[in-house]
PDB file of C-alpha atoms in Angstrom:
ATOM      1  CA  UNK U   3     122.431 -80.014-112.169  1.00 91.00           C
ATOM      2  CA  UNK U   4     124.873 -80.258-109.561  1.00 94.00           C
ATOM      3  CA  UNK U   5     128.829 -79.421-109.070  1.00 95.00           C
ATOM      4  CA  UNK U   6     130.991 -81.557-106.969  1.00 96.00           C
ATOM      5  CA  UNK U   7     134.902 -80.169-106.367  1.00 94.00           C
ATOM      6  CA  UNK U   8     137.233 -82.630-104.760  1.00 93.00           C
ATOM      7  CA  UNK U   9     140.575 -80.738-103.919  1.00 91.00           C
ATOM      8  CA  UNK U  10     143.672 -81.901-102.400  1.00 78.00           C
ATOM      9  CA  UNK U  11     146.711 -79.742-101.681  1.00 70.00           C
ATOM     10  CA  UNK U  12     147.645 -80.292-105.628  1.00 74.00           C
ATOM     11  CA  UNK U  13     144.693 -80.583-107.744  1.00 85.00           C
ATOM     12  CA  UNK U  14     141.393 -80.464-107.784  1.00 92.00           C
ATOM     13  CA  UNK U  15     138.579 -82.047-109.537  1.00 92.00           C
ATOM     14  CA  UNK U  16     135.781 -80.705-110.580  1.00 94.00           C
ATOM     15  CA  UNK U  17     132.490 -82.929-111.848  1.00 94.00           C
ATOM     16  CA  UNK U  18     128.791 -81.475-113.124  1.00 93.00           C
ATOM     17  CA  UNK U  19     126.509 -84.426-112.395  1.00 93.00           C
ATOM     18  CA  UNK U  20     122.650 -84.622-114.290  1.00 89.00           C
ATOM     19  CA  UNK U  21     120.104 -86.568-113.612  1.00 85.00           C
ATOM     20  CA  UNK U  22     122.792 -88.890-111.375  1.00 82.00           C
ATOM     21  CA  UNK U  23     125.596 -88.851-114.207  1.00 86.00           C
ATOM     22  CA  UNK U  24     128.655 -87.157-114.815  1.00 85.00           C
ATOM     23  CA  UNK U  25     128.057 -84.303-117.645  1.00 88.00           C
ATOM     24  CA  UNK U  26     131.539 -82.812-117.439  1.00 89.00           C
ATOM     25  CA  UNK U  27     134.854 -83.104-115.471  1.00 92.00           C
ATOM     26  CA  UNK U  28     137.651 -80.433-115.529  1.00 91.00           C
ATOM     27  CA  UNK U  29     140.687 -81.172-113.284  1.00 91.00           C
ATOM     28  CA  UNK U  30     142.572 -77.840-111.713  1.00 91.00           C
ATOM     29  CA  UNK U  31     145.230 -76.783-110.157  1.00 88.00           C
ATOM     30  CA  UNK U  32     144.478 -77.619-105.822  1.00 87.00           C
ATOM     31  CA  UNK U  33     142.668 -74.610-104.246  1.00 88.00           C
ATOM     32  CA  UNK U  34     143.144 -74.174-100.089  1.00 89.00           C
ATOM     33  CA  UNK U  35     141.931 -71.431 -98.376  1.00 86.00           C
ATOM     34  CA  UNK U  36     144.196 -72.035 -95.358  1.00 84.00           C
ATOM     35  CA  UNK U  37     147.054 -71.057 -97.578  1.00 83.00           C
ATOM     36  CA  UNK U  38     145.287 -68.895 -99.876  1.00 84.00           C
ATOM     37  CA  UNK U  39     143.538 -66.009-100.207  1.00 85.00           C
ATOM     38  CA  UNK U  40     140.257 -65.353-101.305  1.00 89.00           C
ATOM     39  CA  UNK U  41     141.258 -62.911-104.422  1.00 88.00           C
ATOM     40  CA  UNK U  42     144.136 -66.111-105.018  1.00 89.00           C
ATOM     41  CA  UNK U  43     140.965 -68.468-104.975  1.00 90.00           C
ATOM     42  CA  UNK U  44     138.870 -66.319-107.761  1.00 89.00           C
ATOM     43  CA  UNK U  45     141.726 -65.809-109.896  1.00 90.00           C
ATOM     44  CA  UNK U  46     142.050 -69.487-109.789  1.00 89.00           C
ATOM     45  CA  UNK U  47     138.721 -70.036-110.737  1.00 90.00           C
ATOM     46  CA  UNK U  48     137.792 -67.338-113.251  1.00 88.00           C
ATOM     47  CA  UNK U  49     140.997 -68.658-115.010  1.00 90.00           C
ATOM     48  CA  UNK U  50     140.803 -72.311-114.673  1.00 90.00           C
ATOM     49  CA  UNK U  51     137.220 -73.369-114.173  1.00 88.00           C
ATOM     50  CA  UNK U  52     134.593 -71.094-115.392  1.00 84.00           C
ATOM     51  CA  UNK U  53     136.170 -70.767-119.106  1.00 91.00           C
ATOM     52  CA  UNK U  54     135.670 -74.345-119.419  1.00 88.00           C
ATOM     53  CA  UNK U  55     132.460 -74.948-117.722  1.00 87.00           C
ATOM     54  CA  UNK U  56     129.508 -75.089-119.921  1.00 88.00           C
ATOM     55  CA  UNK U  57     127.083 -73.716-117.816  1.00 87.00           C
ATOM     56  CA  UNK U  58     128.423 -71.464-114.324  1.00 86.00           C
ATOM     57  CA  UNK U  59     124.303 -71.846-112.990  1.00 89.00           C
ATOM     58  CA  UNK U  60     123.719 -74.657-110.911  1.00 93.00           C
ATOM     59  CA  UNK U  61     121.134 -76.211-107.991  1.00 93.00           C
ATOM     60  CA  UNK U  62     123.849 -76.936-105.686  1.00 94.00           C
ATOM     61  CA  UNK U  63     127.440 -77.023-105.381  1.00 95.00           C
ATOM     62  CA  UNK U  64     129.295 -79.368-103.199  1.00 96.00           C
ATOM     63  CA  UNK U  65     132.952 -78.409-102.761  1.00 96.00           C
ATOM     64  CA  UNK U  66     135.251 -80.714-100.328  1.00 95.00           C
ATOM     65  CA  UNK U  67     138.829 -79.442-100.489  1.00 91.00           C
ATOM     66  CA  UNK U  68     141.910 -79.485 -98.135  1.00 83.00           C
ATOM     67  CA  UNK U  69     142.493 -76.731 -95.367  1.00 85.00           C
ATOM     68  CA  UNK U  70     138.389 -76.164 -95.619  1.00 88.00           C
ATOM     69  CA  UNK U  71     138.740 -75.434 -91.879  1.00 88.00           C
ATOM     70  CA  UNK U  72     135.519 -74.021 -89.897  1.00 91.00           C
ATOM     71  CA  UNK U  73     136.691 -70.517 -90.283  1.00 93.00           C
ATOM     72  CA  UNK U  74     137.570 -70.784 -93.676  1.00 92.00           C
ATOM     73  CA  UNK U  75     134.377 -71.958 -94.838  1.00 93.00           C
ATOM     74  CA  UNK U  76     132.930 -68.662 -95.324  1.00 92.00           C
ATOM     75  CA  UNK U  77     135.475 -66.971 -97.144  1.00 92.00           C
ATOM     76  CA  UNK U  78     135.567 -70.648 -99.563  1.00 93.00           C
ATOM     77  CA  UNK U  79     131.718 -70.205-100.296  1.00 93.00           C
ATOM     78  CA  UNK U  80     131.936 -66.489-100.474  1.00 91.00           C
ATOM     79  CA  UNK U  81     134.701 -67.423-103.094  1.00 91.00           C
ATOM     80  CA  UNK U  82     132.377 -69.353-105.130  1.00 92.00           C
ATOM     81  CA  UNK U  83     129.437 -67.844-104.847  1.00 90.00           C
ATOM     82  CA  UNK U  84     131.013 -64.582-106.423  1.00 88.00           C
ATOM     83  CA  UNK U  85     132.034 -66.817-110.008  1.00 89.00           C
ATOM     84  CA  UNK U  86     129.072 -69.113-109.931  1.00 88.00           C
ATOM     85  CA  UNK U  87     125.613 -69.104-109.480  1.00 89.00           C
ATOM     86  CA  UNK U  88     123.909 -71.958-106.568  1.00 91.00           C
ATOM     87  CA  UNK U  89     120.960 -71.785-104.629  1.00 91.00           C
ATOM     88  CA  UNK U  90     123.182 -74.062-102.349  1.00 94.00           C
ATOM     89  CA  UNK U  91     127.120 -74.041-101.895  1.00 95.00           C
ATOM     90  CA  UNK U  92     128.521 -76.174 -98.865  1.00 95.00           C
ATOM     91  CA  UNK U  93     131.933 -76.359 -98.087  1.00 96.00           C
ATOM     92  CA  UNK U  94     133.271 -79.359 -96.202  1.00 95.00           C
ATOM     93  CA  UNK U  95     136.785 -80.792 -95.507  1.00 92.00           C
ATOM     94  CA  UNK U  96     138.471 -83.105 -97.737  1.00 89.00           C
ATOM     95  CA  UNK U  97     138.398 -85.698 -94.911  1.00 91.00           C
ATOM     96  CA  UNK U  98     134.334 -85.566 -95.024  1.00 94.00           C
ATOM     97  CA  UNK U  99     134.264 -85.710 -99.076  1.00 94.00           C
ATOM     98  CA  UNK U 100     136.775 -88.975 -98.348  1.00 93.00           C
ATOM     99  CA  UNK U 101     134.516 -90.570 -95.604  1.00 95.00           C
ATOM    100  CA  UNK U 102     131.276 -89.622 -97.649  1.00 95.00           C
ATOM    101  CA  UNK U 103     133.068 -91.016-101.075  1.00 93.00           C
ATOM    102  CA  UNK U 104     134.524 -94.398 -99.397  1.00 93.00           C
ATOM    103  CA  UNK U 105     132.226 -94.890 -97.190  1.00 90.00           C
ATOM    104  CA  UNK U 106     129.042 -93.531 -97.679  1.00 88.00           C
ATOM    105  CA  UNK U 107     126.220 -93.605 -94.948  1.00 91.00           C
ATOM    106  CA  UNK U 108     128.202 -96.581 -93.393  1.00 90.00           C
ATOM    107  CA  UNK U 109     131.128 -96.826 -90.359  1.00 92.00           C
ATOM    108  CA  UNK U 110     134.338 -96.888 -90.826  1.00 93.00           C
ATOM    109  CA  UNK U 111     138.033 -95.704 -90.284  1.00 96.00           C
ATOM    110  CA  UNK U 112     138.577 -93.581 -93.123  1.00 95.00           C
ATOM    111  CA  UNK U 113     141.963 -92.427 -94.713  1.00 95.00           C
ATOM    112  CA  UNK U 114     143.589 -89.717 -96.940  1.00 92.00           C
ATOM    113  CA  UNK U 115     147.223 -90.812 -98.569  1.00 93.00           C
ATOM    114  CA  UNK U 116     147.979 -87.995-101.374  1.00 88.00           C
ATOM    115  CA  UNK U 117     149.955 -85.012-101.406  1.00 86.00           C
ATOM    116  CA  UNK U 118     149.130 -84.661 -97.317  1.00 87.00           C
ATOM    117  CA  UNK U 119     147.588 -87.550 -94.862  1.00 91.00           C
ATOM    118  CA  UNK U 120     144.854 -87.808 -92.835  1.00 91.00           C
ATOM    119  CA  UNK U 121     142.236 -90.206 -91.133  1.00 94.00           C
ATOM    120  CA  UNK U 122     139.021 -90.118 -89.160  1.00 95.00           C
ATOM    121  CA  UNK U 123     136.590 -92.233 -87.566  1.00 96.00           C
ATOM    122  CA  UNK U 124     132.852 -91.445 -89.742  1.00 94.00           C
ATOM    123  CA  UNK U 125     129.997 -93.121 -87.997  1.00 93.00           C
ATOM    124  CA  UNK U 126     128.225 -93.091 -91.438  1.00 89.00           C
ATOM    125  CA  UNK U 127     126.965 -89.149 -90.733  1.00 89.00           C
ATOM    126  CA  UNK U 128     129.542 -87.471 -89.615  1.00 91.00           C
ATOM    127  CA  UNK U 129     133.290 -87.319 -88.629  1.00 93.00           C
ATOM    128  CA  UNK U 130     133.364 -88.626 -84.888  1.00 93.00           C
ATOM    129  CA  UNK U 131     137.201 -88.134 -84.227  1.00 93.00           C
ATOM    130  CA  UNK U 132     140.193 -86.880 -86.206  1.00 90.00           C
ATOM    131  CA  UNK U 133     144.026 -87.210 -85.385  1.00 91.00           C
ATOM    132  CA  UNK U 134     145.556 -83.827 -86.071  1.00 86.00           C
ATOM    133  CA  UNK U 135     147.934 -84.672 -89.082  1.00 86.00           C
ATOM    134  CA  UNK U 136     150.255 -81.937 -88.599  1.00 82.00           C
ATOM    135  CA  UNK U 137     151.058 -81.407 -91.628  1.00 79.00           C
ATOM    136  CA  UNK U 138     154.521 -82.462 -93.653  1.00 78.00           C
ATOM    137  CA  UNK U 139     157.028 -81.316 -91.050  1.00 83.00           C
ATOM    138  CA  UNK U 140     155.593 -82.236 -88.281  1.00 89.00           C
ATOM    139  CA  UNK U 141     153.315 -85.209 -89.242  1.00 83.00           C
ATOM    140  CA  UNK U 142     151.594 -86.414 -92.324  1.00 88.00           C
ATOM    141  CA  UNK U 143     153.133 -89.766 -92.288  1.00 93.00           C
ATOM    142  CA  UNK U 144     152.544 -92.160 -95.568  1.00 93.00           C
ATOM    143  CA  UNK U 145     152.148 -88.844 -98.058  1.00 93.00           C
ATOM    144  CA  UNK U 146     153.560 -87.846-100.824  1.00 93.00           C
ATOM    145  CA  UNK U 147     155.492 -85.035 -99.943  1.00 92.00           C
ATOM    146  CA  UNK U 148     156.734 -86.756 -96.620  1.00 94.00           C
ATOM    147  CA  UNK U 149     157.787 -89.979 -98.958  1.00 96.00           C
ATOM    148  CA  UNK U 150     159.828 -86.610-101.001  1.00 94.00           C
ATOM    149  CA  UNK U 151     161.373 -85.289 -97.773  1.00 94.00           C
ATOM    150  CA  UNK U 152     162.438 -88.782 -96.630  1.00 95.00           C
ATOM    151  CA  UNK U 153     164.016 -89.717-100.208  1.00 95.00           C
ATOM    152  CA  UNK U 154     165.336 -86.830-100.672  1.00 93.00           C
ATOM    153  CA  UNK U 155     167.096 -86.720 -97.295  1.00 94.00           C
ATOM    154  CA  UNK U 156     168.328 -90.220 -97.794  1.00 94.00           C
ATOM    155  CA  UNK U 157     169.537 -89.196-101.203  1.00 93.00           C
ATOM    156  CA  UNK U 158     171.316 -86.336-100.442  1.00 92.00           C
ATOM    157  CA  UNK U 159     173.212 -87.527 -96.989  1.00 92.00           C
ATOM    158  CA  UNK U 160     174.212 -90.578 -99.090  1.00 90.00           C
ATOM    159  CA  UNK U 161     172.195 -93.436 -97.286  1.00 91.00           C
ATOM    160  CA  UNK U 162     170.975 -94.890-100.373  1.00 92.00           C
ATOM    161  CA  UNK U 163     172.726 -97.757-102.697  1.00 91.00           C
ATOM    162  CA  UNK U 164     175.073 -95.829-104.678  1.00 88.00           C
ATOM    163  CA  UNK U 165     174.000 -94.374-108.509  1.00 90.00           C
ATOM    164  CA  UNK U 166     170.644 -93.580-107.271  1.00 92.00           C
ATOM    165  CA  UNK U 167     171.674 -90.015-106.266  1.00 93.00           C
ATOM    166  CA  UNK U 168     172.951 -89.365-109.482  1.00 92.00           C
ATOM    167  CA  UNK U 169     170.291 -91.020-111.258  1.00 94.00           C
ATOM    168  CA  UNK U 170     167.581 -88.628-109.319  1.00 94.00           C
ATOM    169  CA  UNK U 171     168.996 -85.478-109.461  1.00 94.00           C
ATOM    170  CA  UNK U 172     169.058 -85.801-113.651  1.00 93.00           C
ATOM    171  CA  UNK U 173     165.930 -87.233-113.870  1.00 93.00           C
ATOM    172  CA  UNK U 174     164.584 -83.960-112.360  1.00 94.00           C
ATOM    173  CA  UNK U 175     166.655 -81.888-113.353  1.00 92.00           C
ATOM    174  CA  UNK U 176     168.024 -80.734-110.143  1.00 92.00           C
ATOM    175  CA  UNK U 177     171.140 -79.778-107.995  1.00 93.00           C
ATOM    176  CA  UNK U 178     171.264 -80.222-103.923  1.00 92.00           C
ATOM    177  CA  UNK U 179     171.419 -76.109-103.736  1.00 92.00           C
ATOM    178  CA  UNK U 180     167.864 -76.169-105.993  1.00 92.00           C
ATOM    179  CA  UNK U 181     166.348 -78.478-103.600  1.00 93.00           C
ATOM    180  CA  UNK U 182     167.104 -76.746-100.626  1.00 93.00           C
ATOM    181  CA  UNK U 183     165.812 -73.514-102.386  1.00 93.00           C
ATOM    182  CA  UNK U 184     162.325 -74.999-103.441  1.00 92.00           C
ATOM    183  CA  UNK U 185     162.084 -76.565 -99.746  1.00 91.00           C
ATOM    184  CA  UNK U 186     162.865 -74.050 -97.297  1.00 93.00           C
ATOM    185  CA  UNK U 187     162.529 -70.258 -99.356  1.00 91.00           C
ATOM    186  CA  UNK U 188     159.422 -70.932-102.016  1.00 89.00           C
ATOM    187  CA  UNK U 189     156.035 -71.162-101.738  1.00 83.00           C
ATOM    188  CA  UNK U 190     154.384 -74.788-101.539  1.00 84.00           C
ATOM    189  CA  UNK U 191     157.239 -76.842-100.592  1.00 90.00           C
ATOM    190  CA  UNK U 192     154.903 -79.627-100.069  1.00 88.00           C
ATOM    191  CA  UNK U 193     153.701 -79.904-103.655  1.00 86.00           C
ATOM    192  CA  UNK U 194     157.407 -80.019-104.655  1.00 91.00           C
ATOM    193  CA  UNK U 195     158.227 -82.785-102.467  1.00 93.00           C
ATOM    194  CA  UNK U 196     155.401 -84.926-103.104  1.00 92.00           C
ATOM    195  CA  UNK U 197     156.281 -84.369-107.234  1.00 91.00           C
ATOM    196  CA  UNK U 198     159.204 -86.227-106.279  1.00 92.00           C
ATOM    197  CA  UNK U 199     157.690 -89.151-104.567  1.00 92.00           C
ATOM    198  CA  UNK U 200     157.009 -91.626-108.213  1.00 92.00           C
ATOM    199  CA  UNK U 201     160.891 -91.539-108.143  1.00 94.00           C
ATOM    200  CA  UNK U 202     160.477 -93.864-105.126  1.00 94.00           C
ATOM    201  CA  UNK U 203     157.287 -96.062-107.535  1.00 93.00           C
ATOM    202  CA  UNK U 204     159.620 -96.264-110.232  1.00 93.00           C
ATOM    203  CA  UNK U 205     162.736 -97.799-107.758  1.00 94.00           C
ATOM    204  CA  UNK U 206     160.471 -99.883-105.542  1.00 95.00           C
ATOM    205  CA  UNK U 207     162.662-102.762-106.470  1.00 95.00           C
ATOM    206  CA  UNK U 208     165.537-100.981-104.473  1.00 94.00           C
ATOM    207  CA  UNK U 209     165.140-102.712-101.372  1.00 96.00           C
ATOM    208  CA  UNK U 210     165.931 -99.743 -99.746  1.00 95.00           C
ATOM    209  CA  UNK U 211     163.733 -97.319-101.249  1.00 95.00           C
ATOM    210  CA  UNK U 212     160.730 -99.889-100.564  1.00 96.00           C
ATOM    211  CA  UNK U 213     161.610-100.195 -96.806  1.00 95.00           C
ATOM    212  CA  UNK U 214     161.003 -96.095 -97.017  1.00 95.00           C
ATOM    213  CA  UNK U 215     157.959 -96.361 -98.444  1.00 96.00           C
ATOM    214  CA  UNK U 216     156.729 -99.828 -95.773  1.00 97.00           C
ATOM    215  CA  UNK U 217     158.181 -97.607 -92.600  1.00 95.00           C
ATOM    216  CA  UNK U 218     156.314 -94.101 -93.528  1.00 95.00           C
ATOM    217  CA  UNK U 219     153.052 -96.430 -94.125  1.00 96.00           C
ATOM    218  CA  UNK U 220     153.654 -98.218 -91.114  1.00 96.00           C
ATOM    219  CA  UNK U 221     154.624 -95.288 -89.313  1.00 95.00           C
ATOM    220  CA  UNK U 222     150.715 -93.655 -90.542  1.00 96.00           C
ATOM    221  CA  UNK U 223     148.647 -96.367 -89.413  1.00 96.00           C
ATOM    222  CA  UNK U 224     150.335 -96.770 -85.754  1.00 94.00           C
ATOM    223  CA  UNK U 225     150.462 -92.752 -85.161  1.00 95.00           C
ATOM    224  CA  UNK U 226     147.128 -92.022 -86.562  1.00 95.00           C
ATOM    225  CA  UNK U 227     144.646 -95.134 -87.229  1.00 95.00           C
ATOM    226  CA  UNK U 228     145.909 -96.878 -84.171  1.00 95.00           C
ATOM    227  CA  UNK U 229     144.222 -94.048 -82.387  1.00 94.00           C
ATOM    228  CA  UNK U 230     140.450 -95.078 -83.367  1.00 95.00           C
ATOM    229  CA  UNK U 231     138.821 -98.508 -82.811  1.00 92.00           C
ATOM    230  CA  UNK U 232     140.620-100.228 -85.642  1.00 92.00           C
ATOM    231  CA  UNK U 233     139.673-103.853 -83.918  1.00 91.00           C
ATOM    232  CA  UNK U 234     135.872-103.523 -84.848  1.00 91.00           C
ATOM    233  CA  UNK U 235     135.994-101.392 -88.198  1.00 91.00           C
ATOM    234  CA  UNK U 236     137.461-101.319 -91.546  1.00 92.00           C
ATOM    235  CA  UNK U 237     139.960 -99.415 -92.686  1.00 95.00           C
ATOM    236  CA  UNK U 238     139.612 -97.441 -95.957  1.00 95.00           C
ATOM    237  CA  UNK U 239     142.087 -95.257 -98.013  1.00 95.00           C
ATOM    238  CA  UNK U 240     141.921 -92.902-100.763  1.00 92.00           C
ATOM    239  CA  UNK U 241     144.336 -90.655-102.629  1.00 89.00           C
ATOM    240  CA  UNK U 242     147.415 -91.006-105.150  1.00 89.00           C
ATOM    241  CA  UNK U 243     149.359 -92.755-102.595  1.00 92.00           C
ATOM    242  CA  UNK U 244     147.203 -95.324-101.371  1.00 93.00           C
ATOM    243  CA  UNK U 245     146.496 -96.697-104.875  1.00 91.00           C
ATOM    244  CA  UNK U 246     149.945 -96.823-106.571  1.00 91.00           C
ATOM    245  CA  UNK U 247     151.407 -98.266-103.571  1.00 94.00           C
ATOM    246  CA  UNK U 248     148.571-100.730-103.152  1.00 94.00           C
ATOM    247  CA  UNK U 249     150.373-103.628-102.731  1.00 94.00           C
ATOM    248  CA  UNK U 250     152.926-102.203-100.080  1.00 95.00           C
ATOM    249  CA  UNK U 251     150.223-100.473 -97.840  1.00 95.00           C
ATOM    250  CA  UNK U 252     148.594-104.144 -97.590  1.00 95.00           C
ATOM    251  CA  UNK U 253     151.464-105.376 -96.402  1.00 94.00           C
ATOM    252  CA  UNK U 254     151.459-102.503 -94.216  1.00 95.00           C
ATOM    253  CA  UNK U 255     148.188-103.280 -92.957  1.00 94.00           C
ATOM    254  CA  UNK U 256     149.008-107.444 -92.536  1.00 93.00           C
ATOM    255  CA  UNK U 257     151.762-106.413 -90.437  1.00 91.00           C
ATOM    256  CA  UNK U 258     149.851-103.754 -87.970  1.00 92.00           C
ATOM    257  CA  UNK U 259     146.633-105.713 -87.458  1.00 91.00           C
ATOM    258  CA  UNK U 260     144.328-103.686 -89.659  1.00 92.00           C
ATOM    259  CA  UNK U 261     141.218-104.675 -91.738  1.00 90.00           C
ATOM    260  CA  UNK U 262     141.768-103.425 -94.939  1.00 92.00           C
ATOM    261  CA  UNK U 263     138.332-101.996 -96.377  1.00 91.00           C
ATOM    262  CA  UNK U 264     138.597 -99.880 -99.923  1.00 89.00           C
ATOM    263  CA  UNK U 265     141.368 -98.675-101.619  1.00 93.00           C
ATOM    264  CA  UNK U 266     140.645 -95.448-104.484  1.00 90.00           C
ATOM    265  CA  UNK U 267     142.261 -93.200-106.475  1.00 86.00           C
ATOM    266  CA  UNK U 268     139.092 -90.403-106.181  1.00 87.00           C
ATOM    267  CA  UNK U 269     136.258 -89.819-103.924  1.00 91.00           C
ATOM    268  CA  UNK U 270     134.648 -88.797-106.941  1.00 91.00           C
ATOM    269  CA  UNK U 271     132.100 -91.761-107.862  1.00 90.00           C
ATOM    270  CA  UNK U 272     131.193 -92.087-104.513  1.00 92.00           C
ATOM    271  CA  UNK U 273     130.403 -88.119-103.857  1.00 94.00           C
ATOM    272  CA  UNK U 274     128.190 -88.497-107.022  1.00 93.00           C
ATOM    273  CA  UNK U 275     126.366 -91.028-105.499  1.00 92.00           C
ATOM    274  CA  UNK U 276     125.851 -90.218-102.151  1.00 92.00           C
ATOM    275  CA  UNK U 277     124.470 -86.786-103.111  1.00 92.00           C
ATOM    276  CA  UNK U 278     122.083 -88.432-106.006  1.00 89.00           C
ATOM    277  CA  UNK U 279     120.452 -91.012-104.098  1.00 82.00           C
TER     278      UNK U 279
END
């Protein structure tokens, strides 16, 4: 019996596989050990994982998470190791869970559209190149929480069709001097700005709204994907992102020369089987 975790900057999700199935999946809140601590990480876990698991004993756990950085591997599996019981625990990036998930043991371009970006080039064993993504101020082009910074910048300077301003800051609940407060003086900003990103799914008929959503994709694949051999392999994508705004990142794609591979919502499936056959 196995345990795979697949954790992005907002949740993560957690699947016990036997005998090549999924036995149990339990979805959390995300867990990153470049912004947390270890006693953060085991609070998390004794709180939201364990209670629910069936059994905490395990052959091997696989855990591929965001901010899984080579000197933050240690304190991850250390992290684990202290609230479950493995005779293996490996800690990888979320961009190797993504390449492993979407691509398997093949080539390919592989990207990460969710609550952050990401891409690589994975020549079907390991990561051969990776464009820094910066993160949501400086980079991170296509996410979620960029998509929330732009929108919300646009909404609050007045650049979008009029109503829309008023329509957003109800639906959430909201004034300009709450924004600014969750943005610039609490913890996670990110996470709050990419909660605000369906607002853009839900007015994609704005015109507008979807030329913000066409430029940020655009603006990912020629800053990042551009960057690898995108002539001679396909391009795959996973995360929230990608998949609700399918149909806009093909167009994306169409209009920046790209082969479009697989689009998913998870890694999931695809971690399950590469690490049962």
């Amino acid at each position: 019996m196995i345990l795979i975790a697949d954790s992005g900057s907002t949740k993560t999700d957690w699947c016990v596989v036997e005998a090549g199935k999924q036995a149990q999946r339990i979805t959390s809140k995300g867990i990153n050990p470049y912004f947390q601590s270890e006693e953060e990480i085991a609070t998390e876990l004794q709180t939201a994982l364990v209670p629910q698991l069936h059994t905490a004993s395990f052959s091997a756990i696989y855990f591929y998470g965001s901010g899984c950085l080579p000197e933050k591997i240690a304190m991850m599996k250390q992290a684990l190791g202290n609230q479950l019981t493995a005779q293996t625990i490996e800690v990888h990036s979320d961009m190797v869970g993504a390449a492993r998930g979407l691509s398997g043991r093949n080539a390919g371009i592989v990207c990460i559209l969710g609550t952050g970006s990401n891409s690589c080039y994975y020549d079907g064993e390991q990561i051969v190149s990776n464009v820094s993504p910066l993160g949501f101020i400086l980079g991170d082009e296509g996410s979620g929480a960029v998509l929330g910074k732009l929108l919300v910048g646009d909404l609050l300077k007045n650049q979008l069709p009029e109503g829309l301003k008023e329509q957003f800051l109800k639906q959430f609940n909201l004034t300009p001097g709450q924004i600014i407060e969750r943005v610039y003086r609490q913890p996670f900003p990110n996470r709050f700005l990419a909660s605000l990103s369906p607002f853009c799914a839900q007015n994609i008929h704005v015109p507008a709204v979807r030329e913000l959503v066409l430029n940020s994709l655009k603006a990912f694949l020629t800053r990042n994907v551009m960057q690898y051999d995108y002539q001679h392999n396909k391009v795959h994508f996973i995360g929230s992102v990608a998949f609700y705004y399918k149909e806009i990142l093909e167009e994306a794609c169409w209009n920046t020369g790209m082969q479009l591979g697989t689009i998913a919502q998870s890694p999931m499936e695809g971690l399950i089987k590469y690490h049962t056959t």
